[in-house]
Structure formats: structure tokens, C-alpha cells
mmCIF file of C-alpha atoms in Angstrom:
data_model
loop_
_atom_site.group_PDB
_atom_site.id
_atom_site.type_symbol
_atom_site.label_atom_id
_atom_site.label_comp_id
_atom_site.label_asym_id
_atom_site.label_seq_id
_atom_site.Cartn_x
_atom_site.Cartn_y
_atom_site.Cartn_z
ATOM 1 C CA UNK A 19 -83.822 166.593 -51.065
ATOM 2 C CA UNK A 20 -81.335 167.353 -47.848
ATOM 3 C CA UNK A 21 -82.190 166.384 -44.677
ATOM 4 C CA UNK A 22 -80.209 166.869 -41.481
ATOM 5 C CA UNK A 23 -76.734 165.660 -41.663
ATOM 6 C CA UNK A 24 -77.152 164.062 -45.041
ATOM 7 C CA UNK A 25 -74.432 166.109 -46.854
ATOM 8 C CA UNK A 26 -72.320 169.357 -46.448
ATOM 9 C CA UNK A 27 -71.055 171.350 -49.161
ATOM 10 C CA UNK A 28 -68.093 173.589 -49.259
ATOM 11 C CA UNK A 29 -68.843 176.945 -50.911
ATOM 12 C CA UNK A 30 -65.975 179.335 -51.807
ATOM 13 C CA UNK A 31 -65.705 182.921 -52.399
ATOM 14 C CA UNK A 32 -62.976 185.275 -53.040
ATOM 15 C CA UNK A 33 -63.388 188.802 -52.027
ATOM 16 C CA UNK A 34 -60.897 191.739 -52.804
ATOM 17 C CA UNK A 35 -59.298 193.509 -49.563
ATOM 18 C CA UNK A 36 -56.307 195.016 -48.248
ATOM 19 C CA UNK A 37 -55.538 191.778 -46.144
ATOM 20 C CA UNK A 38 -54.952 188.247 -46.952
ATOM 21 C CA UNK A 39 -57.245 185.983 -44.825
ATOM 22 C CA UNK A 40 -59.039 182.918 -44.943
ATOM 23 C CA UNK A 41 -62.347 182.813 -43.190
ATOM 24 C CA UNK A 42 -64.524 179.697 -42.727
ATOM 25 C CA UNK A 43 -68.090 180.962 -42.238
ATOM 26 C CA UNK A 44 -70.119 178.433 -40.033
ATOM 27 C CA UNK A 45 -73.766 178.999 -39.117
ATOM 28 C CA UNK A 46 -76.694 177.437 -37.782
ATOM 29 C CA UNK A 47 -75.479 174.241 -36.757
ATOM 30 C CA UNK A 48 -78.250 174.017 -34.027
ATOM 31 C CA UNK A 49 -76.468 171.328 -31.868
ATOM 32 C CA UNK A 50 -76.688 168.729 -34.712
ATOM 33 C CA UNK A 51 -73.642 166.355 -35.305
ATOM 34 C CA UNK A 52 -70.480 168.627 -36.146
ATOM 35 C CA UNK A 53 -68.381 165.924 -37.966
ATOM 36 C CA UNK A 54 -69.160 167.007 -41.611
ATOM 37 C CA UNK A 55 -68.546 170.607 -40.957
ATOM 38 C CA UNK A 56 -65.331 169.796 -38.823
ATOM 39 C CA UNK A 57 -64.068 167.707 -41.873
ATOM 40 C CA UNK A 58 -64.301 170.712 -44.093
ATOM 41 C CA UNK A 59 -62.474 172.685 -41.549
ATOM 42 C CA UNK A 60 -59.480 170.312 -41.058
ATOM 43 C CA UNK A 61 -59.290 169.893 -44.907
ATOM 44 C CA UNK A 62 -59.132 173.955 -45.509
ATOM 45 C CA UNK A 63 -57.419 174.786 -42.460
ATOM 46 C CA UNK A 64 -58.794 178.425 -42.327
ATOM 47 C CA UNK A 65 -56.823 181.350 -40.594
ATOM 48 C CA UNK A 66 -60.129 182.113 -38.837
ATOM 49 C CA UNK A 67 -63.550 180.340 -38.073
ATOM 50 C CA UNK A 68 -66.380 182.836 -37.625
ATOM 51 C CA UNK A 69 -69.511 181.160 -36.168
ATOM 52 C CA UNK A 70 -72.288 183.497 -36.965
ATOM 53 C CA UNK A 71 -75.246 182.514 -34.661
ATOM 54 C CA UNK A 72 -77.385 179.609 -33.856
ATOM 55 C CA UNK A 73 -74.937 177.050 -32.775
ATOM 56 C CA UNK A 74 -76.720 176.419 -29.674
ATOM 57 C CA UNK A 75 -80.359 175.769 -28.703
ATOM 58 C CA UNK A 76 -81.319 178.038 -25.808
ATOM 59 C CA UNK A 77 -85.024 178.658 -25.781
ATOM 60 C CA UNK A 78 -86.775 175.750 -24.113
ATOM 61 C CA UNK A 79 -89.048 175.703 -21.273
ATOM 62 C CA UNK A 80 -87.821 174.968 -17.616
ATOM 63 C CA UNK A 81 -84.342 176.269 -18.718
ATOM 64 C CA UNK A 82 -83.058 179.164 -16.534
ATOM 65 C CA UNK A 83 -83.444 182.337 -18.380
ATOM 66 C CA UNK A 84 -81.505 185.460 -17.382
ATOM 67 C CA UNK A 85 -84.092 187.959 -15.886
ATOM 68 C CA UNK A 86 -83.194 190.235 -18.954
ATOM 69 C CA UNK A 87 -84.549 187.599 -21.223
ATOM 70 C CA UNK A 88 -88.195 187.179 -19.910
ATOM 71 C CA UNK A 89 -89.690 189.877 -22.170
ATOM 72 C CA UNK A 90 -92.771 188.817 -23.618
ATOM 73 C CA UNK A 91 -91.110 188.845 -27.268
ATOM 74 C CA UNK A 92 -88.344 186.369 -26.159
ATOM 75 C CA UNK A 93 -91.111 184.284 -24.748
ATOM 76 C CA UNK A 94 -93.048 184.530 -27.929
ATOM 77 C CA UNK A 95 -90.073 183.545 -30.032
ATOM 78 C CA UNK A 96 -89.399 180.552 -27.773
ATOM 79 C CA UNK A 97 -93.055 179.421 -28.283
ATOM 80 C CA UNK A 98 -92.498 179.790 -32.168
ATOM 81 C CA UNK A 99 -89.524 177.711 -32.359
ATOM 82 C CA UNK A 100 -91.138 175.262 -29.992
ATOM 83 C CA UNK A 101 -94.008 174.763 -32.323
ATOM 84 C CA UNK A 102 -91.929 174.632 -35.325
ATOM 85 C CA UNK A 103 -89.663 171.833 -33.547
ATOM 86 C CA UNK A 104 -92.858 169.613 -32.780
ATOM 87 C CA UNK A 105 -93.941 169.819 -36.114
ATOM 88 C CA UNK A 106 -90.813 168.680 -37.489
ATOM 89 C CA UNK A 107 -90.872 165.840 -35.002
ATOM 90 C CA UNK A 108 -94.130 164.886 -35.902
ATOM 91 C CA UNK A 109 -93.536 164.930 -39.603
ATOM 92 C CA UNK A 110 -90.292 162.597 -38.837
ATOM 93 C CA UNK A 111 -88.181 164.943 -40.649
ATOM 94 C CA UNK A 112 -85.002 164.786 -38.227
ATOM 95 C CA UNK A 113 -82.586 162.459 -39.413
ATOM 96 C CA UNK A 114 -80.290 162.911 -36.218
ATOM 97 C CA UNK A 115 -80.316 163.785 -32.700
ATOM 98 C CA UNK A 116 -80.044 167.240 -31.134
ATOM 99 C CA UNK A 117 -77.760 167.646 -28.198
ATOM 100 C CA UNK A 118 -75.900 170.272 -26.418
ATOM 101 C CA UNK A 119 -72.678 167.907 -26.384
ATOM 102 C CA UNK A 120 -72.381 168.438 -30.294
ATOM 103 C CA UNK A 121 -72.253 171.990 -30.039
ATOM 104 C CA UNK A 122 -69.651 171.576 -27.153
ATOM 105 C CA UNK A 123 -67.675 169.188 -29.407
ATOM 106 C CA UNK A 124 -67.631 171.564 -32.296
ATOM 107 C CA UNK A 125 -66.404 174.379 -30.020
ATOM 108 C CA UNK A 126 -63.465 171.967 -28.704
ATOM 109 C CA UNK A 127 -62.473 170.442 -32.196
ATOM 110 C CA UNK A 128 -62.741 173.772 -34.157
ATOM 111 C CA UNK A 129 -60.510 175.585 -31.710
ATOM 112 C CA UNK A 130 -57.837 173.157 -32.520
ATOM 113 C CA UNK A 131 -58.009 174.204 -36.134
ATOM 114 C CA UNK A 132 -58.009 177.744 -35.859
ATOM 115 C CA UNK A 133 -58.830 180.852 -33.605
ATOM 116 C CA UNK A 134 -62.904 180.724 -33.364
ATOM 117 C CA UNK A 135 -64.871 183.811 -32.986
ATOM 118 C CA UNK A 136 -68.758 183.676 -32.429
ATOM 119 C CA UNK A 137 -71.554 185.742 -32.322
ATOM 120 C CA UNK A 138 -75.054 185.125 -30.963
ATOM 121 C CA UNK A 139 -78.377 184.270 -33.265
ATOM 122 C CA UNK A 140 -81.891 183.995 -32.200
ATOM 123 C CA UNK A 141 -81.947 180.638 -31.038
ATOM 124 C CA UNK A 142 -79.471 181.527 -28.123
ATOM 125 C CA UNK A 143 -81.818 183.778 -26.317
ATOM 126 C CA UNK A 144 -79.684 183.122 -23.062
ATOM 127 C CA UNK A 145 -76.122 181.363 -22.393
ATOM 128 C CA UNK A 146 -75.764 178.739 -19.719
ATOM 129 C CA UNK A 147 -72.784 179.264 -17.349
ATOM 130 C CA UNK A 148 -71.576 175.534 -18.914
ATOM 131 C CA UNK A 149 -71.753 177.080 -22.205
ATOM 132 C CA UNK A 150 -69.643 180.109 -21.375
ATOM 133 C CA UNK A 151 -67.160 177.887 -19.638
ATOM 134 C CA UNK A 152 -66.781 175.613 -22.581
ATOM 135 C CA UNK A 153 -66.299 178.164 -24.998
ATOM 136 C CA UNK A 154 -63.542 179.759 -22.670
ATOM 137 C CA UNK A 155 -61.798 176.537 -22.489
ATOM 138 C CA UNK A 156 -61.871 175.912 -26.028
ATOM 139 C CA UNK A 157 -60.521 179.285 -26.778
ATOM 140 C CA UNK A 158 -63.832 180.517 -28.563
ATOM 141 C CA UNK A 159 -63.953 184.302 -28.634
ATOM 142 C CA UNK A 160 -67.664 185.316 -27.721
ATOM 143 C CA UNK A 161 -68.380 188.284 -29.521
ATOM 144 C CA UNK A 162 -71.713 189.734 -27.667
ATOM 145 C CA UNK A 163 -71.636 192.977 -29.148
ATOM 146 C CA UNK A 164 -68.094 193.071 -28.788
ATOM 147 C CA UNK A 165 -64.854 192.692 -31.131
ATOM 148 C CA UNK A 166 -61.434 191.329 -31.101
ATOM 149 C CA UNK A 167 -58.382 191.945 -33.520
ATOM 150 C CA UNK A 168 -56.957 188.647 -35.058
ATOM 151 C CA UNK A 169 -54.088 189.132 -37.769
ATOM 152 C CA UNK A 170 -54.882 192.806 -38.393
ATOM 153 C CA UNK A 171 -58.498 192.371 -38.690
ATOM 154 C CA UNK A 172 -61.053 193.460 -36.232
ATOM 155 C CA UNK A 173 -64.005 190.811 -35.900
ATOM 156 C CA UNK A 174 -67.215 192.175 -34.374
ATOM 157 C CA UNK A 175 -70.199 190.358 -33.228
ATOM 158 C CA UNK A 176 -73.599 191.828 -33.419
ATOM 159 C CA UNK A 177 -76.061 189.957 -30.949
ATOM 160 C CA UNK A 178 -79.525 189.319 -32.385
ATOM 161 C CA UNK A 179 -81.820 192.140 -31.566
ATOM 162 C CA UNK A 180 -84.337 188.989 -30.842
ATOM 163 C CA UNK A 181 -81.878 188.615 -27.769
ATOM 164 C CA UNK A 182 -81.275 192.340 -26.959
ATOM 165 C CA UNK A 183 -84.675 194.106 -27.898
ATOM 166 C CA UNK A 184 -82.730 196.303 -29.971
ATOM 167 C CA UNK A 185 -79.486 196.421 -31.991
ATOM 168 C CA UNK A 186 -76.679 197.957 -30.155
ATOM 169 C CA UNK A 187 -75.784 201.031 -32.158
ATOM 170 C CA UNK A 188 -73.427 202.274 -29.743
ATOM 171 C CA UNK A 189 -71.249 199.158 -30.436
ATOM 172 C CA UNK A 190 -71.781 199.641 -34.248
ATOM 173 C CA UNK A 191 -70.662 202.985 -34.201
ATOM 174 C CA UNK A 192 -67.306 202.128 -31.987
ATOM 175 C CA UNK A 193 -66.778 199.187 -34.110
ATOM 176 C CA UNK A 194 -66.979 200.958 -37.355
ATOM 177 C CA UNK A 195 -64.764 203.815 -36.339
ATOM 178 C CA UNK A 196 -61.982 201.386 -36.231
ATOM 179 C CA UNK A 197 -59.123 201.993 -39.009
ATOM 180 C CA UNK A 198 -58.610 198.358 -39.183
ATOM 181 C CA UNK A 199 -60.194 196.059 -41.968
ATOM 182 C CA UNK A 200 -63.530 195.203 -40.010
ATOM 183 C CA UNK A 201 -65.438 191.881 -40.496
ATOM 184 C CA UNK A 202 -68.865 191.821 -38.553
ATOM 185 C CA UNK A 203 -70.682 188.466 -37.504
ATOM 186 C CA UNK A 204 -74.484 189.267 -37.982
ATOM 187 C CA UNK A 205 -76.893 186.415 -37.639
ATOM 188 C CA UNK A 206 -79.483 188.246 -39.529
ATOM 189 C CA UNK A 207 -78.759 189.186 -43.063
ATOM 190 C CA UNK A 208 -82.224 191.280 -43.258
ATOM 191 C CA UNK A 209 -80.059 193.884 -40.808
ATOM 192 C CA UNK A 210 -78.096 194.671 -44.229
ATOM 193 C CA UNK A 211 -80.218 197.822 -45.261
ATOM 194 C CA UNK A 212 -79.151 199.148 -41.624
ATOM 195 C CA UNK A 213 -75.753 198.061 -41.549
ATOM 196 C CA UNK A 214 -74.749 199.247 -44.893
ATOM 197 C CA UNK A 215 -74.924 202.622 -43.432
ATOM 198 C CA UNK A 216 -71.760 201.962 -41.347
ATOM 199 C CA UNK A 217 -68.425 201.598 -42.928
ATOM 200 C CA UNK A 218 -67.974 197.823 -42.329
ATOM 201 C CA UNK A 219 -65.981 196.253 -44.804
ATOM 202 C CA UNK A 220 -67.600 192.654 -44.669
ATOM 203 C CA UNK A 221 -70.576 191.265 -43.001
ATOM 204 C CA UNK A 222 -71.323 187.484 -42.458
ATOM 205 C CA UNK A 223 -74.692 186.224 -41.984
ATOM 206 C CA UNK A 224 -76.944 183.078 -42.004
ATOM 207 C CA UNK A 225 -80.205 182.759 -40.331
ATOM 208 C CA UNK A 226 -82.497 182.083 -43.311
ATOM 209 C CA UNK A 227 -81.492 178.541 -44.381
ATOM 210 C CA UNK A 228 -80.870 179.591 -48.018
ATOM 211 C CA UNK A 229 -84.648 180.399 -48.368
ATOM 212 C CA UNK A 230 -85.394 176.796 -47.136
ATOM 213 C CA UNK A 231 -86.543 175.699 -50.555
ATOM 214 C CA UNK A 232 -84.659 176.787 -53.805
ATOM 215 C CA UNK A 233 -85.832 177.029 -57.175
ATOM 216 C CA UNK A 234 -83.505 177.985 -59.931
ATOM 217 C CA UNK A 235 -81.199 179.463 -57.175
ATOM 218 C CA UNK A 236 -83.805 181.527 -55.726
ATOM 219 C CA UNK A 237 -84.830 181.073 -51.960
ATOM 220 C CA UNK A 238 -88.550 180.925 -51.332
ATOM 221 C CA UNK A 239 -88.832 182.280 -47.926
ATOM 222 C CA UNK A 240 -86.817 183.580 -45.270
ATOM 223 C CA UNK A 241 -87.654 184.741 -41.733
ATOM 224 C CA UNK A 242 -87.426 188.461 -41.251
ATOM 225 C CA UNK A 243 -87.758 188.960 -45.050
ATOM 226 C CA UNK A 244 -90.867 186.726 -46.074
ATOM 227 C CA UNK A 245 -91.462 185.357 -49.493
ATOM 228 C CA UNK A 246 -88.593 185.852 -52.218
ATOM 229 C CA UNK A 247 -86.066 187.189 -49.682
ATOM 230 C CA UNK A 248 -83.364 189.273 -51.547
ATOM 231 C CA UNK A 249 -80.780 188.160 -49.198
ATOM 232 C CA UNK A 250 -80.691 184.650 -49.051
ATOM 233 C CA UNK A 251 -77.471 182.862 -50.152
ATOM 234 C CA UNK A 252 -74.452 184.267 -51.682
ATOM 235 C CA UNK A 253 -72.248 187.572 -51.758
ATOM 236 C CA UNK A 254 -74.013 190.970 -52.100
ATOM 237 C CA UNK A 255 -72.350 194.338 -52.933
ATOM 238 C CA UNK A 256 -69.145 192.624 -52.136
ATOM 239 C CA UNK A 257 -69.933 193.280 -48.653
ATOM 240 C CA UNK A 258 -72.412 190.867 -47.347
ATOM 241 C CA UNK A 259 -71.885 186.922 -47.459
ATOM 242 C CA UNK A 260 -74.968 184.709 -46.659
ATOM 243 C CA UNK A 261 -74.817 181.367 -45.826
ATOM 244 C CA UNK A 262 -77.262 178.601 -46.039
ATOM 245 C CA UNK A 263 -76.421 177.045 -42.638
ATOM 246 C CA UNK A 264 -75.166 174.028 -41.679
ATOM 247 C CA UNK A 265 -78.325 172.263 -40.441
ATOM 248 C CA UNK A 266 -82.001 172.464 -40.665
ATOM 249 C CA UNK A 267 -84.685 173.129 -37.690
ATOM 250 C CA UNK A 268 -87.720 173.896 -39.766
ATOM 251 C CA UNK A 269 -90.575 171.695 -40.235
ATOM 252 C CA UNK A 270 -90.467 171.914 -43.800
ATOM 253 C CA UNK A 271 -87.168 169.969 -45.301
ATOM 254 C CA UNK A 272 -84.743 171.609 -47.523
ATOM 255 C CA UNK A 273 -85.095 171.344 -51.078
ATOM 256 C CA UNK A 274 -82.613 172.221 -53.870
ATOM 257 C CA UNK A 275 -80.622 173.618 -50.984
ATOM 258 C CA UNK A 276 -77.554 171.928 -49.371
ATOM 259 C CA UNK A 277 -76.301 172.615 -46.185
ATOM 260 C CA UNK A 278 -72.832 174.458 -46.200
ATOM 261 C CA UNK A 279 -69.480 175.603 -44.917
ATOM 262 C CA UNK A 280 -68.775 178.788 -46.629
ATOM 263 C CA UNK A 281 -64.969 179.702 -47.235
ATOM 264 C CA UNK A 282 -64.105 183.237 -47.597
ATOM 265 C CA UNK A 283 -60.738 184.169 -49.131
ATOM 266 C CA UNK A 284 -59.680 187.559 -48.622
ATOM 267 C CA UNK A 285 -57.121 188.408 -51.189
ATOM 268 C CA UNK A 286 -55.129 191.770 -51.811
ATOM 269 C CA UNK A 287 -55.784 193.506 -54.905
ATOM 270 C CA UNK A 288 -52.918 193.522 -57.252
#
């Protein structure tokens, strides 16, 4: 049984593509100690580090939310996350401290290893000014329904609709119209049926923590998908990669389901 910070797997996939690139997928760090993740990144030395959401915890009471984040939906999401965290603390499931400085250290150290691109997940309902400053100083490209080109690949970040209220279809249309090889960071794998309508080459996701409990390699539950989720871990249709994530914020501990850093090697066809 893996609790927070006890272990970190390195999972590797190879995907045929018209470009060669090694991408490290990091998701769901949730402000925990980044050192196990950084150790793998330093070993692999990827070409790009793709951070697909929930690196920061930005949903607590008393923090200054932007006016656009004061919707009823956002407040309910915050309340649900806080209840889960309180249950986790009550059951003594946390094995290490959560702190924003852990996320900041990850940004700074990861930026020394490779270019870092980042999209926002459902735990990042807003970003503080300091968050943006640290990212900028560390060289992290924040892709908030935006894109950037690195080494002939166009990386895009689709922000969680729990942040924006709806998927940014204008961004998706503009992004998918590019002739470049396109890699989309999208925290939520449950968006895949909709995203598959667009000519996007590769989608990198997390969010569901591998189904939390895995039996014979099968995830049991995922938010947004319910029981026995379809997209919980691995590669789907050669286009969607789902990571189990790097930490655990749920009150239920992981079982049969180690945290992981995913290494995606894009390789040209022979």
C-alpha cells in the first residue's frame, strides 16, 4: 500500500510519431515533497517536462480568489476538496507535509533540467501573483488555454473546466489547426471523448490517481468517471496517456497503485 512519498515509479511508453522527443509527464504533485520526482527527472534528462495539473493547492478559505472564480460551482468544489483533506488528516493518512514551497522548489529544480510546460487542474482554481512570479523566474511556461512551440512540437494546455466553467473550444480549434505535431496537456482524462473529435496527436492527463485502488490492474473509481473508469492509467488509442500521478490527496489510501512519473518517448517511424 503506497502512502504519500513512500515510493515513486518510473513508467515508460514509446509512441510512434513524426518527431523524436522524450517527454516526462508529471501530474498531481499537490504540493508534496518533489524530490522523488526530481530524482527521476535528473536521471532521465527528458527533452521536455509536461506538468498536467494539480501541482498547487489553490482552493482554501481565506485565500484571495479572483472575481471570476467566485462561482457557486467553484465554491462547492473547494468545499468538497476541504472535506476530503479533513478526512485524510483525521484518519492520519498523510505521511508528509503539504506546502507551497514544495511546488516552488519543483518549478525551480525542474526548470534546470529541461523546458517545463504546465497546465491548470481542478485544484488550481486560481493562481496567486507569487505563483506566477516563481513560474516565470523558473522558466516554466504556463499554458492557460494557450500553446507554445518547443523543438518542432506545439504544446498546448487546456485549463480544467472546473476553473473556467466550460472548455475553451476556441483555443482547441486554433490549437488543433496547427500543422505541427500537437501535444495537449489536459488534466482530465474524462474529456477524451470530446477531445478525440479534434486532430490532436497526443493528450497527456492525470487527475484520477490511477483509480485510487487497483485490482488486477483495474482502477476502481475516478472523479468524473465514477466506478470502473474507462480511462484510469496507461495509453489509450495511441493518443491519450494517463498517469496515476505523483501524490495522494484522497482520504482513501492508494492500494496496488504506486505514484509515478511517466516517460513518453516519441519516436519516428522506420
